[in-house]
Amino acid sequence: MLGVELICVGKMREKHYIDALREYEKRLTTMCCFKIEELPEQRLPENPNPKEIAAALDREAELILKKIPAGAWVCALCIEGGMLSSEQLAEKLQSLAVSG
């Protein structure tokens, strides 16, 4: 069975994100093994400089990369990324499930 793991940096706190996450969890668990992993957010000083920010991001990236299994398909969900429709994402997941 296809496995889908959502890796988040920091704890989910906002209600609308938690509600959306639970809705996706409810829908996806019928089709795949769905797992949510919340990684610790790196703490920064009050007024971090660019070097401190970059170092914290690097540490978070290392934590994320340790959680990704070899050969996994990775889809980063970020504001800068391209948008997929629900149908496009479903097609991609179906393709991955079929191809192993």
PDB file of N, CA and C in Angstrom:
ATOM      1  N   MET A   1       0.849  -1.183   0.000  1.00  0.00           N
ATOM      2  CA  MET A   1       0.000   0.000   0.000  1.00  0.00           C
ATOM      3  C   MET A   1       0.892   1.241   0.000  1.00  0.00           C
ATOM      4  N   LEU A   2       0.462   2.232  -0.715  1.00  0.00           N
ATOM      5  CA  LEU A   2       1.181   3.497  -0.812  1.00  0.00           C
ATOM      6  C   LEU A   2       1.250   4.155   0.558  1.00  0.00           C
ATOM      7  N   GLY A   3       2.397   4.733   0.884  1.00  0.00           N
ATOM      8  CA  GLY A   3       2.563   5.468   2.132  1.00  0.00           C
ATOM      9  C   GLY A   3       2.701   6.958   1.839  1.00  0.00           C
ATOM     10  N   VAL A   4       2.000   7.769   2.579  1.00  0.00           N
ATOM     11  CA  VAL A   4       2.094   9.221   2.461  1.00  0.00           C
ATOM     12  C   VAL A   4       2.441   9.756   3.843  1.00  0.00           C
ATOM     13  N   GLU A   5       3.537  10.515   3.902  1.00  0.00           N
ATOM     14  CA  GLU A   5       3.941  11.095   5.169  1.00  0.00           C
ATOM     15  C   GLU A   5       4.040  12.604   5.017  1.00  0.00           C
ATOM     16  N   LEU A   6       3.358  13.309   5.878  1.00  0.00           N
ATOM     17  CA  LEU A   6       3.402  14.768   5.911  1.00  0.00           C
ATOM     18  C   LEU A   6       4.377  15.163   7.006  1.00  0.00           C
ATOM     19  N   ILE A   7       5.467  15.821   6.617  1.00  0.00           N
ATOM     20  CA  ILE A   7       6.486  16.249   7.565  1.00  0.00           C
ATOM     21  C   ILE A   7       6.337  17.749   7.759  1.00  0.00           C
ATOM     22  N   CYS A   8       6.087  18.151   8.993  1.00  0.00           N
ATOM     23  CA  CYS A   8       5.893  19.566   9.325  1.00  0.00           C
ATOM     24  C   CYS A   8       7.008  20.015  10.260  1.00  0.00           C
ATOM     25  N   VAL A   9       7.478  21.233  10.059  1.00  0.00           N
ATOM     26  CA  VAL A   9       8.431  21.817  10.995  1.00  0.00           C
ATOM     27  C   VAL A   9       7.626  22.683  11.953  1.00  0.00           C
ATOM     28  N   GLY A  10       7.697  22.342  13.213  1.00  0.00           N
ATOM     29  CA  GLY A  10       6.917  23.055  14.220  1.00  0.00           C
ATOM     30  C   GLY A  10       5.606  22.346  14.481  1.00  0.00           C
ATOM     31  N   LYS A  11       4.991  22.715  15.554  1.00  0.00           N
ATOM     32  CA  LYS A  11       3.725  22.121  15.978  1.00  0.00           C
ATOM     33  C   LYS A  11       2.566  22.809  15.265  1.00  0.00           C
ATOM     34  N   MET A  12       1.614  22.024  14.781  1.00  0.00           N
ATOM     35  CA  MET A  12       0.400  22.589  14.198  1.00  0.00           C
ATOM     36  C   MET A  12      -0.397  23.252  15.309  1.00  0.00           C
ATOM     37  N   ARG A  13      -0.656  24.553  15.172  1.00  0.00           N
ATOM     38  CA  ARG A  13      -1.359  25.268  16.235  1.00  0.00           C
ATOM     39  C   ARG A  13      -2.642  25.937  15.760  1.00  0.00           C
ATOM     40  N   GLU A  14      -2.637  26.397  14.520  1.00  0.00           N
ATOM     41  CA  GLU A  14      -3.796  27.156  14.045  1.00  0.00           C
ATOM     42  C   GLU A  14      -4.933  26.214  13.676  1.00  0.00           C
ATOM     43  N   LYS A  15      -6.121  26.551  14.149  1.00  0.00           N
ATOM     44  CA  LYS A  15      -7.285  25.687  13.993  1.00  0.00           C
ATOM     45  C   LYS A  15      -7.567  25.327  12.541  1.00  0.00           C
ATOM     46  N   HIS A  16      -7.479  26.293  11.631  1.00  0.00           N
ATOM     47  CA  HIS A  16      -7.806  25.984  10.235  1.00  0.00           C
ATOM     48  C   HIS A  16      -6.806  25.001   9.622  1.00  0.00           C
ATOM     49  N   TYR A  17      -5.531  25.046  10.046  1.00  0.00           N
ATOM     50  CA  TYR A  17      -4.562  24.072   9.562  1.00  0.00           C
ATOM     51  C   TYR A  17      -4.842  22.690  10.160  1.00  0.00           C
ATOM     52  N   ILE A  18      -5.156  22.666  11.427  1.00  0.00           N
ATOM     53  CA  ILE A  18      -5.456  21.389  12.095  1.00  0.00           C
ATOM     54  C   ILE A  18      -6.701  20.756  11.481  1.00  0.00           C
ATOM     55  N   ASP A  19      -7.729  21.569  11.231  1.00  0.00           N
ATOM     56  CA  ASP A  19      -8.954  21.053  10.608  1.00  0.00           C
ATOM     57  C   ASP A  19      -8.672  20.503   9.213  1.00  0.00           C
ATOM     58  N   ALA A  20      -7.884  21.238   8.427  1.00  0.00           N
ATOM     59  CA  ALA A  20      -7.549  20.772   7.078  1.00  0.00           C
ATOM     60  C   ALA A  20      -6.743  19.483   7.141  1.00  0.00           C
ATOM     61  N   LEU A  21      -5.795  19.427   8.051  1.00  0.00           N
ATOM     62  CA  LEU A  21      -4.976  18.237   8.210  1.00  0.00           C
ATOM     63  C   LEU A  21      -5.830  17.023   8.576  1.00  0.00           C
ATOM     64  N   ARG A  22      -6.737  17.193   9.485  1.00  0.00           N
ATOM     65  CA  ARG A  22      -7.619  16.083   9.893  1.00  0.00           C
ATOM     66  C   ARG A  22      -8.524  15.634   8.746  1.00  0.00           C
ATOM     67  N   GLU A  23      -8.971  16.584   7.933  1.00  0.00           N
ATOM     68  CA  GLU A  23      -9.804  16.237   6.769  1.00  0.00           C
ATOM     69  C   GLU A  23      -8.994  15.407   5.764  1.00  0.00           C
ATOM     70  N   TYR A  24      -7.767  15.840   5.470  1.00  0.00           N
ATOM     71  CA  TYR A  24      -6.920  15.070   4.560  1.00  0.00           C
ATOM     72  C   TYR A  24      -6.590  13.702   5.151  1.00  0.00           C
ATOM     73  N   GLU A  25      -6.345  13.669   6.440  1.00  0.00           N
ATOM     74  CA  GLU A  25      -6.066  12.395   7.103  1.00  0.00           C
ATOM     75  C   GLU A  25      -7.247  11.444   6.950  1.00  0.00           C
ATOM     76  N   LYS A  26      -8.447  11.958   7.161  1.00  0.00           N
ATOM     77  CA  LYS A  26      -9.657  11.134   7.041  1.00  0.00           C
ATOM     78  C   LYS A  26      -9.804  10.599   5.609  1.00  0.00           C
ATOM     79  N   ARG A  27      -9.562  11.455   4.625  1.00  0.00           N
ATOM     80  CA  ARG A  27      -9.715  11.036   3.227  1.00  0.00           C
ATOM     81  C   ARG A  27      -8.616  10.081   2.778  1.00  0.00           C
ATOM     82  N   LEU A  28      -7.385  10.361   3.187  1.00  0.00           N
ATOM     83  CA  LEU A  28      -6.253   9.584   2.685  1.00  0.00           C
ATOM     84  C   LEU A  28      -6.110   8.220   3.346  1.00  0.00           C
ATOM     85  N   THR A  29      -6.530   8.075   4.587  1.00  0.00           N
ATOM     86  CA  THR A  29      -6.327   6.788   5.262  1.00  0.00           C
ATOM     87  C   THR A  29      -7.123   5.654   4.634  1.00  0.00           C
ATOM     88  N   THR A  30      -8.112   5.971   3.811  1.00  0.00           N
ATOM     89  CA  THR A  30      -8.844   4.910   3.116  1.00  0.00           C
ATOM     90  C   THR A  30      -8.065   4.409   1.898  1.00  0.00           C
ATOM     91  N   MET A  31      -7.082   5.206   1.418  1.00  0.00           N
ATOM     92  CA  MET A  31      -6.354   4.849   0.202  1.00  0.00           C
ATOM     93  C   MET A  31      -4.876   4.544   0.427  1.00  0.00           C
ATOM     94  N   CYS A  32      -4.339   4.923   1.587  1.00  0.00           N
ATOM     95  CA  CYS A  32      -2.910   4.752   1.807  1.00  0.00           C
ATOM     96  C   CYS A  32      -2.599   4.758   3.301  1.00  0.00           C
ATOM     97  N   CYS A  33      -1.356   4.453   3.606  1.00  0.00           N
ATOM     98  CA  CYS A  33      -0.867   4.597   4.979  1.00  0.00           C
ATOM     99  C   CYS A  33      -0.457   6.057   5.142  1.00  0.00           C
ATOM    100  N   PHE A  34      -1.187   6.800   5.941  1.00  0.00           N
ATOM    101  CA  PHE A  34      -0.946   8.238   6.106  1.00  0.00           C
ATOM    102  C   PHE A  34      -0.360   8.495   7.482  1.00  0.00           C
ATOM    103  N   LYS A  35       0.730   9.254   7.507  1.00  0.00           N
ATOM    104  CA  LYS A  35       1.425   9.546   8.755  1.00  0.00           C
ATOM    105  C   LYS A  35       1.773  11.027   8.800  1.00  0.00           C
ATOM    106  N   ILE A  36       1.668  11.605   9.982  1.00  0.00           N
ATOM    107  CA  ILE A  36       2.031  13.001  10.196  1.00  0.00           C
ATOM    108  C   ILE A  36       3.219  13.037  11.144  1.00  0.00           C
ATOM    109  N   GLU A  37       4.247  13.752  10.754  1.00  0.00           N
ATOM    110  CA  GLU A  37       5.450  13.883  11.573  1.00  0.00           C
ATOM    111  C   GLU A  37       5.687  15.372  11.825  1.00  0.00           C
ATOM    112  N   GLU A  38       5.643  15.778  13.079  1.00  0.00           N
ATOM    113  CA  GLU A  38       5.912  17.167  13.450  1.00  0.00           C
ATOM    114  C   GLU A  38       7.314  17.243  14.046  1.00  0.00           C
ATOM    115  N   LEU A  39       8.199  17.942  13.357  1.00  0.00           N
ATOM    116  CA  LEU A  39       9.584  18.073  13.797  1.00  0.00           C
ATOM    117  C   LEU A  39       9.755  19.351  14.620  1.00  0.00           C
ATOM    118  N   PRO A  40      10.726  19.362  15.527  1.00  0.00           N
ATOM    119  CA  PRO A  40      10.917  20.558  16.344  1.00  0.00           C
ATOM    120  C   PRO A  40      11.405  21.737  15.509  1.00  0.00           C
ATOM    121  N   GLU A  41      10.840  22.877  15.804  1.00  0.00           N
ATOM    122  CA  GLU A  41      11.237  24.118  15.159  1.00  0.00           C
ATOM    123  C   GLU A  41      12.518  24.617  15.824  1.00  0.00           C
ATOM    124  N   GLN A  42      13.458  25.095  15.031  1.00  0.00           N
ATOM    125  CA  GLN A  42      14.698  25.626  15.579  1.00  0.00           C
ATOM    126  C   GLN A  42      14.447  27.009  16.176  1.00  0.00           C
ATOM    127  N   ARG A  43      14.924  27.209  17.370  1.00  0.00           N
ATOM    128  CA  ARG A  43      14.736  28.487  18.063  1.00  0.00           C
ATOM    129  C   ARG A  43      15.771  29.498  17.600  1.00  0.00           C
ATOM    130  N   LEU A  44      15.331  30.731  17.458  1.00  0.00           N
ATOM    131  CA  LEU A  44      16.201  31.830  17.058  1.00  0.00           C
ATOM    132  C   LEU A  44      16.231  32.890  18.155  1.00  0.00           C
ATOM    133  N   PRO A  45      17.310  33.652  18.225  1.00  0.00           N
ATOM    134  CA  PRO A  45      17.332  34.759  19.181  1.00  0.00           C
ATOM    135  C   PRO A  45      16.311  35.828  18.797  1.00  0.00           C
ATOM    136  N   GLU A  46      16.113  36.784  19.673  1.00  0.00           N
ATOM    137  CA  GLU A  46      15.132  37.862  19.467  1.00  0.00           C
ATOM    138  C   GLU A  46      15.275  38.555  18.104  1.00  0.00           C
ATOM    139  N   ASN A  47      16.469  38.975  17.769  1.00  0.00           N
ATOM    140  CA  ASN A  47      16.726  39.645  16.482  1.00  0.00           C
ATOM    141  C   ASN A  47      17.816  38.876  15.733  1.00  0.00           C
ATOM    142  N   PRO A  48      17.432  37.774  15.065  1.00  0.00           N
ATOM    143  CA  PRO A  48      18.449  36.940  14.418  1.00  0.00           C
ATOM    144  C   PRO A  48      19.070  37.638  13.210  1.00  0.00           C
ATOM    145  N   ASN A  49      20.336  37.362  13.006  1.00  0.00           N
ATOM    146  CA  ASN A  49      20.999  37.877  11.802  1.00  0.00           C
ATOM    147  C   ASN A  49      20.850  36.839  10.692  1.00  0.00           C
ATOM    148  N   PRO A  50      21.150  37.209   9.461  1.00  0.00           N
ATOM    149  CA  PRO A  50      20.985  36.269   8.338  1.00  0.00           C
ATOM    150  C   PRO A  50      21.744  34.947   8.514  1.00  0.00           C
ATOM    151  N   LYS A  51      22.916  34.997   9.138  1.00  0.00           N
ATOM    152  CA  LYS A  51      23.699  33.775   9.348  1.00  0.00           C
ATOM    153  C   LYS A  51      22.987  32.834  10.321  1.00  0.00           C
ATOM    154  N   GLU A  52      22.397  33.388  11.384  1.00  0.00           N
ATOM    155  CA  GLU A  52      21.663  32.571  12.356  1.00  0.00           C
ATOM    156  C   GLU A  52      20.413  31.956  11.732  1.00  0.00           C
ATOM    157  N   ILE A  53      19.737  32.719  10.890  1.00  0.00           N
ATOM    158  CA  ILE A  53      18.546  32.208  10.200  1.00  0.00           C
ATOM    159  C   ILE A  53      18.939  31.070   9.264  1.00  0.00           C
ATOM    160  N   ALA A  54      19.995  31.280   8.499  1.00  0.00           N
ATOM    161  CA  ALA A  54      20.452  30.242   7.563  1.00  0.00           C
ATOM    162  C   ALA A  54      20.853  28.969   8.314  1.00  0.00           C
ATOM    163  N   ALA A  55      21.528  29.122   9.450  1.00  0.00           N
ATOM    164  CA  ALA A  55      21.951  27.956  10.229  1.00  0.00           C
ATOM    165  C   ALA A  55      20.736  27.197  10.760  1.00  0.00           C
ATOM    166  N   ALA A  56      19.726  27.914  11.229  1.00  0.00           N
ATOM    167  CA  ALA A  56      18.511  27.263  11.732  1.00  0.00           C
ATOM    168  C   ALA A  56      17.789  26.526  10.607  1.00  0.00           C
ATOM    169  N   LEU A  57      17.704  27.144   9.443  1.00  0.00           N
ATOM    170  CA  LEU A  57      17.067  26.488   8.295  1.00  0.00           C
ATOM    171  C   LEU A  57      17.841  25.244   7.880  1.00  0.00           C
ATOM    172  N   ASP A  58      19.153  25.310   7.930  1.00  0.00           N
ATOM    173  CA  ASP A  58      19.978  24.139   7.602  1.00  0.00           C
ATOM    174  C   ASP A  58      19.726  22.996   8.586  1.00  0.00           C
ATOM    175  N   ARG A  59      19.611  23.318   9.871  1.00  0.00           N
ATOM    176  CA  ARG A  59      19.331  22.283  10.877  1.00  0.00           C
ATOM    177  C   ARG A  59      17.948  21.665  10.648  1.00  0.00           C
ATOM    178  N   GLU A  60      16.966  22.503  10.323  1.00  0.00           N
ATOM    179  CA  GLU A  60      15.628  21.969  10.040  1.00  0.00           C
ATOM    180  C   GLU A  60      15.657  21.086   8.795  1.00  0.00           C
ATOM    181  N   ALA A  61      16.404  21.514   7.787  1.00  0.00           N
ATOM    182  CA  ALA A  61      16.517  20.713   6.559  1.00  0.00           C
ATOM    183  C   ALA A  61      17.135  19.348   6.852  1.00  0.00           C
ATOM    184  N   GLU A  62      18.149  19.307   7.713  1.00  0.00           N
ATOM    185  CA  GLU A  62      18.772  18.036   8.084  1.00  0.00           C
ATOM    186  C   GLU A  62      17.766  17.109   8.756  1.00  0.00           C
ATOM    187  N   LEU A  63      16.949  17.670   9.662  1.00  0.00           N
ATOM    188  CA  LEU A  63      15.931  16.857  10.334  1.00  0.00           C
ATOM    189  C   LEU A  63      14.919  16.295   9.336  1.00  0.00           C
ATOM    190  N   ILE A  64      14.520  17.129   8.384  1.00  0.00           N
ATOM    191  CA  ILE A  64      13.571  16.686   7.362  1.00  0.00           C
ATOM    192  C   ILE A  64      14.173  15.568   6.523  1.00  0.00           C
ATOM    193  N   LEU A  65      15.396  15.782   6.042  1.00  0.00           N
ATOM    194  CA  LEU A  65      16.041  14.802   5.168  1.00  0.00           C
ATOM    195  C   LEU A  65      16.226  13.451   5.861  1.00  0.00           C
ATOM    196  N   LYS A  66      16.449  13.456   7.167  1.00  0.00           N
ATOM    197  CA  LYS A  66      16.586  12.194   7.907  1.00  0.00           C
ATOM    198  C   LYS A  66      15.287  11.394   7.924  1.00  0.00           C
ATOM    199  N   LYS A  67      14.159  12.075   7.768  1.00  0.00           N
ATOM    200  CA  LYS A  67      12.847  11.411   7.816  1.00  0.00           C
ATOM    201  C   LYS A  67      12.398  10.878   6.457  1.00  0.00           C
ATOM    202  N   ILE A  68      13.076  11.255   5.384  1.00  0.00           N
ATOM    203  CA  ILE A  68      12.660  10.862   4.039  1.00  0.00           C
ATOM    204  C   ILE A  68      13.348   9.557   3.654  1.00  0.00           C
ATOM    205  N   PRO A  69      12.577   8.510   3.406  1.00  0.00           N
ATOM    206  CA  PRO A  69      13.189   7.234   3.020  1.00  0.00           C
ATOM    207  C   PRO A  69      13.849   7.311   1.640  1.00  0.00           C
ATOM    208  N   ALA A  70      14.860   6.495   1.436  1.00  0.00           N
ATOM    209  CA  ALA A  70      15.531   6.432   0.136  1.00  0.00           C
ATOM    210  C   ALA A  70      14.515   6.058  -0.936  1.00  0.00           C
ATOM    211  N   GLY A  71      14.565   6.737  -2.059  1.00  0.00           N
ATOM    212  CA  GLY A  71      13.684   6.440  -3.184  1.00  0.00           C
ATOM    213  C   GLY A  71      12.299   7.042  -3.083  1.00  0.00           C
ATOM    214  N   ALA A  72      12.036   7.802  -2.037  1.00  0.00           N
ATOM    215  CA  ALA A  72      10.705   8.401  -1.862  1.00  0.00           C
ATOM    216  C   ALA A  72      10.506   9.552  -2.842  1.00  0.00           C
ATOM    217  N   TRP A  73       9.272   9.744  -3.270  1.00  0.00           N
ATOM    218  CA  TRP A  73       8.909  10.919  -4.052  1.00  0.00           C
ATOM    219  C   TRP A  73       8.617  12.031  -3.066  1.00  0.00           C
ATOM    220  N   VAL A  74       9.223  13.190  -3.290  1.00  0.00           N
ATOM    221  CA  VAL A  74       9.091  14.300  -2.347  1.00  0.00           C
ATOM    222  C   VAL A  74       8.330  15.438  -3.007  1.00  0.00           C
ATOM    223  N   CYS A  75       7.367  15.952  -2.284  1.00  0.00           N
ATOM    224  CA  CYS A  75       6.583  17.098  -2.742  1.00  0.00           C
ATOM    225  C   CYS A  75       6.612  18.130  -1.616  1.00  0.00           C
ATOM    226  N   ALA A  76       7.314  19.229  -1.846  1.00  0.00           N
ATOM    227  CA  ALA A  76       7.395  20.284  -0.832  1.00  0.00           C
ATOM    228  C   ALA A  76       6.185  21.201  -0.967  1.00  0.00           C
ATOM    229  N   LEU A  77       5.507  21.414   0.131  1.00  0.00           N
ATOM    230  CA  LEU A  77       4.345  22.296   0.147  1.00  0.00           C
ATOM    231  C   LEU A  77       4.796  23.648   0.687  1.00  0.00           C
ATOM    232  N   CYS A  78       5.020  24.579  -0.231  1.00  0.00           N
ATOM    233  CA  CYS A  78       5.490  25.891   0.191  1.00  0.00           C
ATOM    234  C   CYS A  78       4.852  26.960  -0.701  1.00  0.00           C
ATOM    235  N   ILE A  79       4.811  28.150  -0.196  1.00  0.00           N
ATOM    236  CA  ILE A  79       4.155  29.258  -0.875  1.00  0.00           C
ATOM    237  C   ILE A  79       4.798  29.551  -2.237  1.00  0.00           C
ATOM    238  N   GLU A  80       6.098  29.276  -2.348  1.00  0.00           N
ATOM    239  CA  GLU A  80       6.814  29.562  -3.602  1.00  0.00           C
ATOM    240  C   GLU A  80       6.600  28.497  -4.675  1.00  0.00           C
ATOM    241  N   GLY A  81       6.019  27.375  -4.303  1.00  0.00           N
ATOM    242  CA  GLY A  81       5.873  26.252  -5.229  1.00  0.00           C
ATOM    243  C   GLY A  81       4.748  26.427  -6.221  1.00  0.00           C
ATOM    244  N   GLY A  82       4.735  25.561  -7.222  1.00  0.00           N
ATOM    245  CA  GLY A  82       3.660  25.544  -8.210  1.00  0.00           C
ATOM    246  C   GLY A  82       2.410  24.890  -7.630  1.00  0.00           C
ATOM    247  N   MET A  83       1.283  25.254  -8.158  1.00  0.00           N
ATOM    248  CA  MET A  83       0.005  24.759  -7.647  1.00  0.00           C
ATOM    249  C   MET A  83      -0.448  23.547  -8.459  1.00  0.00           C
ATOM    250  N   LEU A  84      -0.891  22.510  -7.760  1.00  0.00           N
ATOM    251  CA  LEU A  84      -1.512  21.350  -8.397  1.00  0.00           C
ATOM    252  C   LEU A  84      -2.979  21.333  -7.996  1.00  0.00           C
ATOM    253  N   SER A  85      -3.818  20.974  -8.933  1.00  0.00           N
ATOM    254  CA  SER A  85      -5.227  20.794  -8.576  1.00  0.00           C
ATOM    255  C   SER A  85      -5.357  19.473  -7.821  1.00  0.00           C
ATOM    256  N   SER A  86      -6.490  19.266  -7.187  1.00  0.00           N
ATOM    257  CA  SER A  86      -6.730  17.996  -6.493  1.00  0.00           C
ATOM    258  C   SER A  86      -6.642  16.835  -7.466  1.00  0.00           C
ATOM    259  N   GLU A  87      -7.150  17.046  -8.670  1.00  0.00           N
ATOM    260  CA  GLU A  87      -7.113  15.993  -9.685  1.00  0.00           C
ATOM    261  C   GLU A  87      -5.683  15.676 -10.106  1.00  0.00           C
ATOM    262  N   GLN A  88      -4.853  16.714 -10.268  1.00  0.00           N
ATOM    263  CA  GLN A  88      -3.461  16.499 -10.659  1.00  0.00           C
ATOM    264  C   GLN A  88      -2.693  15.748  -9.566  1.00  0.00           C
ATOM    265  N   LEU A  89      -2.924  16.128  -8.319  1.00  0.00           N
ATOM    266  CA  LEU A  89      -2.259  15.438  -7.220  1.00  0.00           C
ATOM    267  C   LEU A  89      -2.734  13.987  -7.140  1.00  0.00           C
ATOM    268  N   ALA A  90      -4.030  13.763  -7.322  1.00  0.00           N
ATOM    269  CA  ALA A  90      -4.563  12.395  -7.307  1.00  0.00           C
ATOM    270  C   ALA A  90      -3.941  11.566  -8.425  1.00  0.00           C
ATOM    271  N   GLU A  91      -3.793  12.150  -9.605  1.00  0.00           N
ATOM    272  CA  GLU A  91      -3.152  11.439 -10.731  1.00  0.00           C
ATOM    273  C   GLU A  91      -1.712  11.074 -10.400  1.00  0.00           C
ATOM    274  N   LYS A  92      -0.991  12.012  -9.802  1.00  0.00           N
ATOM    275  CA  LYS A  92       0.402  11.763  -9.445  1.00  0.00           C
ATOM    276  C   LYS A  92       0.500  10.644  -8.412  1.00  0.00           C
ATOM    277  N   LEU A  93      -0.343  10.701  -7.385  1.00  0.00           N
ATOM    278  CA  LEU A  93      -0.326   9.661  -6.358  1.00  0.00           C
ATOM    279  C   LEU A  93      -0.700   8.307  -6.946  1.00  0.00           C
ATOM    280  N   GLN A  94      -1.675   8.287  -7.853  1.00  0.00           N
ATOM    281  CA  GLN A  94      -2.067   7.048  -8.505  1.00  0.00           C
ATOM    282  C   GLN A  94      -0.901   6.483  -9.329  1.00  0.00           C
ATOM    283  N   SER A  95      -0.222   7.359 -10.052  1.00  0.00           N
ATOM    284  CA  SER A  95       0.942   6.947 -10.847  1.00  0.00           C
ATOM    285  C   SER A  95       2.039   6.369  -9.954  1.00  0.00           C
ATOM    286  N   LEU A  96       2.282   7.001  -8.826  1.00  0.00           N
ATOM    287  CA  LEU A  96       3.297   6.501  -7.898  1.00  0.00           C
ATOM    288  C   LEU A  96       2.894   5.155  -7.306  1.00  0.00           C
ATOM    289  N   ALA A  97       1.632   4.994  -6.975  1.00  0.00           N
ATOM    290  CA  ALA A  97       1.139   3.747  -6.410  1.00  0.00           C
ATOM    291  C   ALA A  97       1.292   2.602  -7.409  1.00  0.00           C
ATOM    292  N   VAL A  98       1.013   2.870  -8.671  1.00  0.00           N
ATOM    293  CA  VAL A  98       1.091   1.841  -9.702  1.00  0.00           C
ATOM    294  C   VAL A  98       2.540   1.476 -10.007  1.00  0.00           C
ATOM    295  N   SER A  99       3.414   2.501 -10.014  1.00  0.00           N
ATOM    296  CA  SER A  99       4.808   2.247 -10.375  1.00  0.00           C
ATOM    297  C   SER A  99       5.636   1.688  -9.220  1.00  0.00           C
ATOM    298  N   GLY A 100       5.075   1.710  -8.015  1.00  0.00           N
ATOM    299  CA  GLY A 100       5.777   1.159  -6.867  1.00  0.00           C
ATOM    300  C   GLY A 100       6.757   2.133  -6.305  1.00  0.00           C
TER     301      GLY A 100
END
